[in-house]
XYZ file of C-alpha atoms in Angstrom:
409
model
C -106.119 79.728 -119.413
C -104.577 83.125 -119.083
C -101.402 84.508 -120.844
C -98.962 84.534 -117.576
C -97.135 87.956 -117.227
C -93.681 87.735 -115.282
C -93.876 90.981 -112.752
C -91.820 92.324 -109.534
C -93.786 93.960 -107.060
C -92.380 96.250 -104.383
C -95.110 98.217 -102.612
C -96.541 99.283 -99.209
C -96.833 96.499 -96.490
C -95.148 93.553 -98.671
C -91.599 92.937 -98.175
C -89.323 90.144 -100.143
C -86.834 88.639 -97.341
C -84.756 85.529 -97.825
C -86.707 84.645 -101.029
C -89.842 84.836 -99.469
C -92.803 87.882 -100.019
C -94.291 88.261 -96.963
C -97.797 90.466 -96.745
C -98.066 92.170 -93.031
C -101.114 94.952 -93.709
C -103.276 95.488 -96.570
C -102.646 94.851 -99.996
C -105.296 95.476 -102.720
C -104.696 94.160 -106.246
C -107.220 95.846 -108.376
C -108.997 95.284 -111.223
C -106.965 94.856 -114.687
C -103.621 94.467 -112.722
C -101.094 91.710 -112.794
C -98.829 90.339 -110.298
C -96.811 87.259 -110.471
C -94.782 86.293 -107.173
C -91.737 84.032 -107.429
C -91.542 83.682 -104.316
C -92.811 82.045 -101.236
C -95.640 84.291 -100.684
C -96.907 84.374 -96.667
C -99.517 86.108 -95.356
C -98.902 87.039 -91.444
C -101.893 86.774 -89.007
C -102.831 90.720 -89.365
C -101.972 90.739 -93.244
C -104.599 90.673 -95.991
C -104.746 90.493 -99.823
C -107.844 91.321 -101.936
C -108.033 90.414 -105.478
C -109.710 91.564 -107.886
C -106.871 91.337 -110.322
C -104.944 88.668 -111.765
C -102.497 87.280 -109.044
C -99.802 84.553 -109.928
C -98.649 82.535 -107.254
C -95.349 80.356 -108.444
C -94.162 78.931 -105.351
C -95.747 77.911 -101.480
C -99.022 80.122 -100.555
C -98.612 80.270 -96.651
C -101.811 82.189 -95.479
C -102.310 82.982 -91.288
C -104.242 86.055 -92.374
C -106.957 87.275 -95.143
C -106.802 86.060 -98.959
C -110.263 87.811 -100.884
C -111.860 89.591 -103.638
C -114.318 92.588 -102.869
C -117.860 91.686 -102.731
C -119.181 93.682 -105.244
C -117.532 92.452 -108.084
C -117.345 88.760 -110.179
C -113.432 89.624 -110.619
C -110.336 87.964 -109.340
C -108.146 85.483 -111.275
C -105.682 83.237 -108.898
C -103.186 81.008 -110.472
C -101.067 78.497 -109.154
C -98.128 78.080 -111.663
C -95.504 77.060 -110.076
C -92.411 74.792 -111.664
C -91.909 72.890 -108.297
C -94.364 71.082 -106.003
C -96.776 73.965 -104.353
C -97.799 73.911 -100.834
C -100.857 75.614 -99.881
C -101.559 76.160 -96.123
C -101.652 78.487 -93.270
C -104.955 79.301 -90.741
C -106.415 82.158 -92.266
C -109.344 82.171 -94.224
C -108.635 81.675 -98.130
C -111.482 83.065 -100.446
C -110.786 82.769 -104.168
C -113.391 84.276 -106.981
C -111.846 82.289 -109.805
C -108.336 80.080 -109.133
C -106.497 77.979 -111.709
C -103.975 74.507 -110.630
C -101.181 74.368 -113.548
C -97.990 73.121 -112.429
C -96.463 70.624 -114.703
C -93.618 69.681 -111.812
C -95.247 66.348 -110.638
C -98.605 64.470 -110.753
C -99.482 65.226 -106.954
C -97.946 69.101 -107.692
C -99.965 70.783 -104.171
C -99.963 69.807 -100.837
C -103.408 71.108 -99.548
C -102.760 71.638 -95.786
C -105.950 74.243 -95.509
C -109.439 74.531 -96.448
C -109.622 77.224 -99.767
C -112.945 78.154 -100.269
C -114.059 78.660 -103.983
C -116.980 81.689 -105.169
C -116.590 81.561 -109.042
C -114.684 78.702 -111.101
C -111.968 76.055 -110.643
C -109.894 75.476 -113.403
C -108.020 72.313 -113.747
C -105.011 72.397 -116.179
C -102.005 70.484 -114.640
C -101.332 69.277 -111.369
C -103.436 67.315 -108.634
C -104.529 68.521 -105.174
C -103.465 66.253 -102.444
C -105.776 67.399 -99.544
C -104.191 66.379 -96.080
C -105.529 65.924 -93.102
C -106.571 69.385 -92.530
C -107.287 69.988 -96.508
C -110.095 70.929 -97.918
C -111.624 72.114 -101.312
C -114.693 74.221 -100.269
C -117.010 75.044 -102.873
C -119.909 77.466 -101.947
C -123.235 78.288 -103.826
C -122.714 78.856 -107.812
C -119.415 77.501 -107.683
C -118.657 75.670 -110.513
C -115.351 73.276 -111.593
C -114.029 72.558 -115.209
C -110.957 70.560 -116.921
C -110.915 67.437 -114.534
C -108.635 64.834 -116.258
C -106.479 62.087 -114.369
C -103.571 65.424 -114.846
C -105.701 67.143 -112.555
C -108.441 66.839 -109.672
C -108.544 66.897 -105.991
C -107.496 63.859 -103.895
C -109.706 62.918 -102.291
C -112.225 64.976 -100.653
C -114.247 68.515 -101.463
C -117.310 70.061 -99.842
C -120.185 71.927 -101.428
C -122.548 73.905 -99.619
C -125.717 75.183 -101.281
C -128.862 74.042 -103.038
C -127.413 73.400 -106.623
C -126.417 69.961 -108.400
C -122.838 69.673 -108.221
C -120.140 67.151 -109.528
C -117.599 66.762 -106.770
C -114.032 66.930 -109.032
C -112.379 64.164 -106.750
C -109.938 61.212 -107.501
C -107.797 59.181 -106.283
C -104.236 57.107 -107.371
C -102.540 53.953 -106.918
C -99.028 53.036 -108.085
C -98.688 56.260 -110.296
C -102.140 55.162 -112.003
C -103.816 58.396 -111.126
C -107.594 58.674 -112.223
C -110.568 60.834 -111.376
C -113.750 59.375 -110.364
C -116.021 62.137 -109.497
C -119.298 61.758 -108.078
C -122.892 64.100 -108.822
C -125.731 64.866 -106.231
C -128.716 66.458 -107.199
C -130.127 69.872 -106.114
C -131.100 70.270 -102.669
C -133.739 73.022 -101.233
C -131.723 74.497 -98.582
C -129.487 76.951 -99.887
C -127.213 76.418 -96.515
C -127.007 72.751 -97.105
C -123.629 71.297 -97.118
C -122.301 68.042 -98.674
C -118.898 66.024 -98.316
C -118.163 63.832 -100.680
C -114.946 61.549 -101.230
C -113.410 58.525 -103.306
C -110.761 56.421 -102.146
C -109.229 53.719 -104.249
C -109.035 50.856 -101.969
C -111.044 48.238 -100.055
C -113.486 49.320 -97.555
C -112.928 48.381 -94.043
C -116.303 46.683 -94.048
C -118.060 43.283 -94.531
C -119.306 42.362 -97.681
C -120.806 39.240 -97.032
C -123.526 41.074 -95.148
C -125.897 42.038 -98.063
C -129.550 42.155 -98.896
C -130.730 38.993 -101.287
C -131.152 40.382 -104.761
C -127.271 41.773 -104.411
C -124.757 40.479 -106.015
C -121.222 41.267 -106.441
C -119.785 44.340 -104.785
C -117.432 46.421 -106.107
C -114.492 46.119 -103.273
C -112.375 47.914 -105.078
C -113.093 51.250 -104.614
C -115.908 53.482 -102.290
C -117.444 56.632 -102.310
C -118.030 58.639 -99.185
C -121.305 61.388 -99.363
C -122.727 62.666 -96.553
C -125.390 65.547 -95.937
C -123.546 67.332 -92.627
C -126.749 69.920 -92.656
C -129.720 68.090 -92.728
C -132.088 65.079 -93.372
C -132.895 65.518 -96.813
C -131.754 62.744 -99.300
C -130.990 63.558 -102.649
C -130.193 61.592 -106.191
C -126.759 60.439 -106.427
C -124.990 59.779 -109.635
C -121.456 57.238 -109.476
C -119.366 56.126 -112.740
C -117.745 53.147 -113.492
C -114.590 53.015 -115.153
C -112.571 50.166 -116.722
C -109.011 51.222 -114.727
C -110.339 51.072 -111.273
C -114.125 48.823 -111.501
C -113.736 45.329 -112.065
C -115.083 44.180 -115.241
C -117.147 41.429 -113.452
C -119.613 44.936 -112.218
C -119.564 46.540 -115.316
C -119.992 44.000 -118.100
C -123.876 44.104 -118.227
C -125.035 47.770 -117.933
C -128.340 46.807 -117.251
C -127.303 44.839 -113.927
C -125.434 47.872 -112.543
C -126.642 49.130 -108.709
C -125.856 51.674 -106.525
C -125.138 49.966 -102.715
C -125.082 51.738 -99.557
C -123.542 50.488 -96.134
C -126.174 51.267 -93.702
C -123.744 49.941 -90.876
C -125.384 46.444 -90.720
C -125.437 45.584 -94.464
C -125.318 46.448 -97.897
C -128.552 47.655 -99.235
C -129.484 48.585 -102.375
C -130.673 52.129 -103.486
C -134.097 51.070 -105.644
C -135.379 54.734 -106.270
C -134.856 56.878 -109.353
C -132.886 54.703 -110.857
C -131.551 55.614 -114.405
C -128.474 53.861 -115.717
C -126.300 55.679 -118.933
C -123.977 53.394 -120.177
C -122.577 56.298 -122.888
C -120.938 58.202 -119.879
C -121.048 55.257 -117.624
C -122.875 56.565 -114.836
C -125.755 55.196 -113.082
C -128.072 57.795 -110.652
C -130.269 56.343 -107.912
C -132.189 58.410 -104.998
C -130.393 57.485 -101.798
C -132.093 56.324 -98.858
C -129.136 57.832 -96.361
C -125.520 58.746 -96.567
C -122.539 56.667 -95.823
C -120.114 54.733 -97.802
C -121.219 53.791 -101.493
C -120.220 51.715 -104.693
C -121.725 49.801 -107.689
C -122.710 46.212 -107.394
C -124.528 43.736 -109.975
C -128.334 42.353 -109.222
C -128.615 39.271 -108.274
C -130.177 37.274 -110.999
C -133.352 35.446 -110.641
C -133.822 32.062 -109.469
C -129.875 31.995 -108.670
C -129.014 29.792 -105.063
C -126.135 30.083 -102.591
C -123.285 27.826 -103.796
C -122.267 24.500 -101.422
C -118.864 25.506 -100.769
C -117.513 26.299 -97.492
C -114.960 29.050 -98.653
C -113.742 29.818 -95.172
C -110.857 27.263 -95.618
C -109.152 28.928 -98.505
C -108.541 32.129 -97.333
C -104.507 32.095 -97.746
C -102.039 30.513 -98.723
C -97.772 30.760 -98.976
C -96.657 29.707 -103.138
C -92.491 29.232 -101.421
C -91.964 26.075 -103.131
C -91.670 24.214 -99.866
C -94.480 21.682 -101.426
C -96.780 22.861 -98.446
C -99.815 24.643 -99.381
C -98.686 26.492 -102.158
C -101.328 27.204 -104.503
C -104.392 28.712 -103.605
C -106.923 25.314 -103.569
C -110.578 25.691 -102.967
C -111.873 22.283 -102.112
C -114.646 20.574 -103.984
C -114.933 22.970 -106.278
C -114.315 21.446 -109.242
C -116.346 18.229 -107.792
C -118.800 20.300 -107.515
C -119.112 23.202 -110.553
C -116.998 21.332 -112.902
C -116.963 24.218 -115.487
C -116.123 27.128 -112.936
C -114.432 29.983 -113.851
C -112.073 32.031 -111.591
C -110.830 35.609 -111.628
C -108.217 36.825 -108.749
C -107.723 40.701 -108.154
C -105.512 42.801 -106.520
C -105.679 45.410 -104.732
C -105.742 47.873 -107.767
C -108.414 45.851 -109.362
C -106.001 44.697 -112.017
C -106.619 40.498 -112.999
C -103.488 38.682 -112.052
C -105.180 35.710 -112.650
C -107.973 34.093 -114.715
C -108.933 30.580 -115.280
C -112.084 28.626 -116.684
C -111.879 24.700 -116.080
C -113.662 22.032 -118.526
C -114.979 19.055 -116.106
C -111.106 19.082 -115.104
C -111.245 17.417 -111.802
C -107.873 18.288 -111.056
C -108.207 21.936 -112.109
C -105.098 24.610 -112.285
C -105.172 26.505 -109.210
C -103.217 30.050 -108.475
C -99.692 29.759 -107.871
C -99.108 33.261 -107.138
C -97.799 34.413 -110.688
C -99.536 36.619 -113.364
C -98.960 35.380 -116.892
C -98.771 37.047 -120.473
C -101.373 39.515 -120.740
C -101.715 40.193 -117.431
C -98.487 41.577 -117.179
C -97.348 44.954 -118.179
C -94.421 43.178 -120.061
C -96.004 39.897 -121.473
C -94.059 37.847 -118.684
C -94.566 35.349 -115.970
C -94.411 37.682 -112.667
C -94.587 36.345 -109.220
C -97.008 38.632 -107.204
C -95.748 40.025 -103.936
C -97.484 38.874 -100.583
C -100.380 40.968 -99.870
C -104.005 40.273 -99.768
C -106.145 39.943 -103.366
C -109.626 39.162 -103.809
C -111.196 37.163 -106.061
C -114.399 36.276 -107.726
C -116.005 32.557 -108.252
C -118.218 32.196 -111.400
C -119.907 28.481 -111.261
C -120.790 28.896 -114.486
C -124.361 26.318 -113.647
C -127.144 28.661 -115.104
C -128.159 29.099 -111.379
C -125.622 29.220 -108.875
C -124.848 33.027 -107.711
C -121.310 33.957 -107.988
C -119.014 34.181 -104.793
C -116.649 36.986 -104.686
C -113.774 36.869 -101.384
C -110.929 37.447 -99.738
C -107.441 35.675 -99.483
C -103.789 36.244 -98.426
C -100.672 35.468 -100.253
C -97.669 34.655 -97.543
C -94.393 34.600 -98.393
């Protein structure tokens, strides 16, 4: 990271007015020259900046013009350093050689209203991107991206366009648990090819019972989003699991880990290339199309479809009113007397985990998280929403059931 110089500037077609720098013609910062602005900085719709300095940017970027460096040269060093939350937007076109993110104000520290386009290097210190609706990280051929920590990434979405491998430096957060959870393609030919790739922290709004037969569980706790936007060419994609947002139920034999794909009818599994790394927790498959994809166990062999109709334990309402007020699923125990139960929410944290021994009358969920499962070591009673859980029968040959239910209050 560079040393930041404090500057003022006051020069030819920039003018500070109620705290605000505002560029209206042409201003070129050249090579070996440093300029911080404290200010809002806004470029006007027939302004235009080229850098091929060092420019430091400590408040909102508002661009409606031209932000560049000069073609000719591999210079141009952008930092955004503010000490309060950053918003970068505007529609003009925003070209940076090299740009650093280091503002210590707030975990989401810039509002990305604008798609920034990025030549040379990102450099992630402090601070996370929050891409809106109309943000985008665009990173064209050679770019490259270093220092992605949970302090710093872009959430939730980044394009690449060219014919290189490239790690997408995306993320996502949940209740202040920020964490990235980047995702790899492999080199296409076409040096106009252009990927999208994003992670979101969350359910999918599709069906997971609608799988192929030598799946297992799903991962419903979090999806990635890749799609080719140029062409038909499919590519090797490589996804990480990671013990704050994967369940440990995907992840606790390496060796079972897939890569699924919703092909819009059902989950399939990607069986090409496959080549699993359990040191950086990654597994890389070939896809055989684009869509929405996360990690999933294989089925094991010989395993059948358990007897249980889980369709009428799908909520229940723990208010003490002596109606329905643990969550029950009948027959189990009858049926799988050694079970064993694990009940998620939507963060993928366990808020509940049980194992019965031939108990016919088995301890069901009451809609509390005890000891361990607590930040603080105490009984908590979970707020309505819906959690999913996952059925182990624990039989040497029944598959496990993963599903859906509802807490009511």
């Amino acid at each position: 990271m560079k040393e930041k110089i404090i500057s003022s500037i006051i020069m030819c077609f920039v003018i500070a007015v109620k705290a605000q720098t505002i560029n209206t013609g042409t201003l070129y910062i050249s090579e070996n020259t440093l300029i911080s602005i404290h200010e809002d900085l806004f470029i006007k719709d027939y302004g235009a900046i080229t850098n091929d300095g060092d420019l430091y940017v400590f408040k909102n970027f508002t661009n409606n013009g031209k932000f560049k460096f000069s073609n000719n040269k591999i210079t141009g060093f952008t930092s955004f350093v503010g000490n309060d939350n950053q918003t970068i937007s505007g529609k003009g076109t925003s070209s940076f050689m090299f740009v650093e993110f280091d503002n210590q104000s707030a975990d989401l520290a810039f509002n990305l209203n604008k798609e920034i386009e990025i030549v040379g290097t990102t450099f992630f210190e402090n601070g996370i991107l929050k891409a809106e609706e109309n943000g985008m990280v665009t990173y064209l051929n050679g770019a490259t991206n270093t220092g992605v920590s949970n302090k710093s990434y872009v959430n939730n979405k980044v394009q690449k366009r060219g014919n290189e491998s490239f790690t997408f430096p995306v993320g996502d957060y949940q209740s202040k648990i920020f964490v990235p959870r980047m995702v790899t393609i492999s080199a296409p030919s076409d040096p106009t090819t252009n990927f999208y790739a994003c992670f979101n922290w969350e359910k999918a709004n599709i069906d997971f019972d609608k799988k192929e037969e030598d799946i297992g569980l799903i991962d419903m706790n979090e999806f990635w989003e890749v799609q080719n936007k140029s062409n038909n060419e499919l590519v090797a994609l490589t996804l990480t699991w990671s013990d704050v947002t994967t369940p440990e139920d995907i992840y606790s034999d390496p060796s079972k880990i897939i890569i699924v794909r919703w092909n819009g009818e059902e989950w399939i599994k990607e069986r090409e290339g496959i080549s699993i790394d359990v040191s950086s927790k990654s597994i890389t498959a070939k896809v055989s199309g684009y869509g929405v994809f996360t990690l999933a166990c294989e089925k094991k062999r010989g395993t059948i479809d358990p007897v249980i109709d889980f369709s009428v334990s799908n909520s229940f309402s723990p208010d003490g009113d002596g109606v329905n007020d643990e969550f029950v699923i009948p027959d189990l125990a009858e049926n799988y007397p050694k079970f064993k139960m694990k009940i998620y929410n939507r963060y993928g944290n366990v808020v509940y985990e049980y194992s019965n021994n031939n108990e016919l009358n088995p301890t069901w969920w009451d809609g509390k998280s005890y000891g361990k499962l607590t930040l603080t070591g105490e009984t908590k009673v979970m707020p309505a929403a819906t959690y999913w859980y996952v059925v182990d029968f624990n039989d040497g040959k029944t598959k496990p059931y993963q599903g859906w239910l509802y807490l009511n209050k």
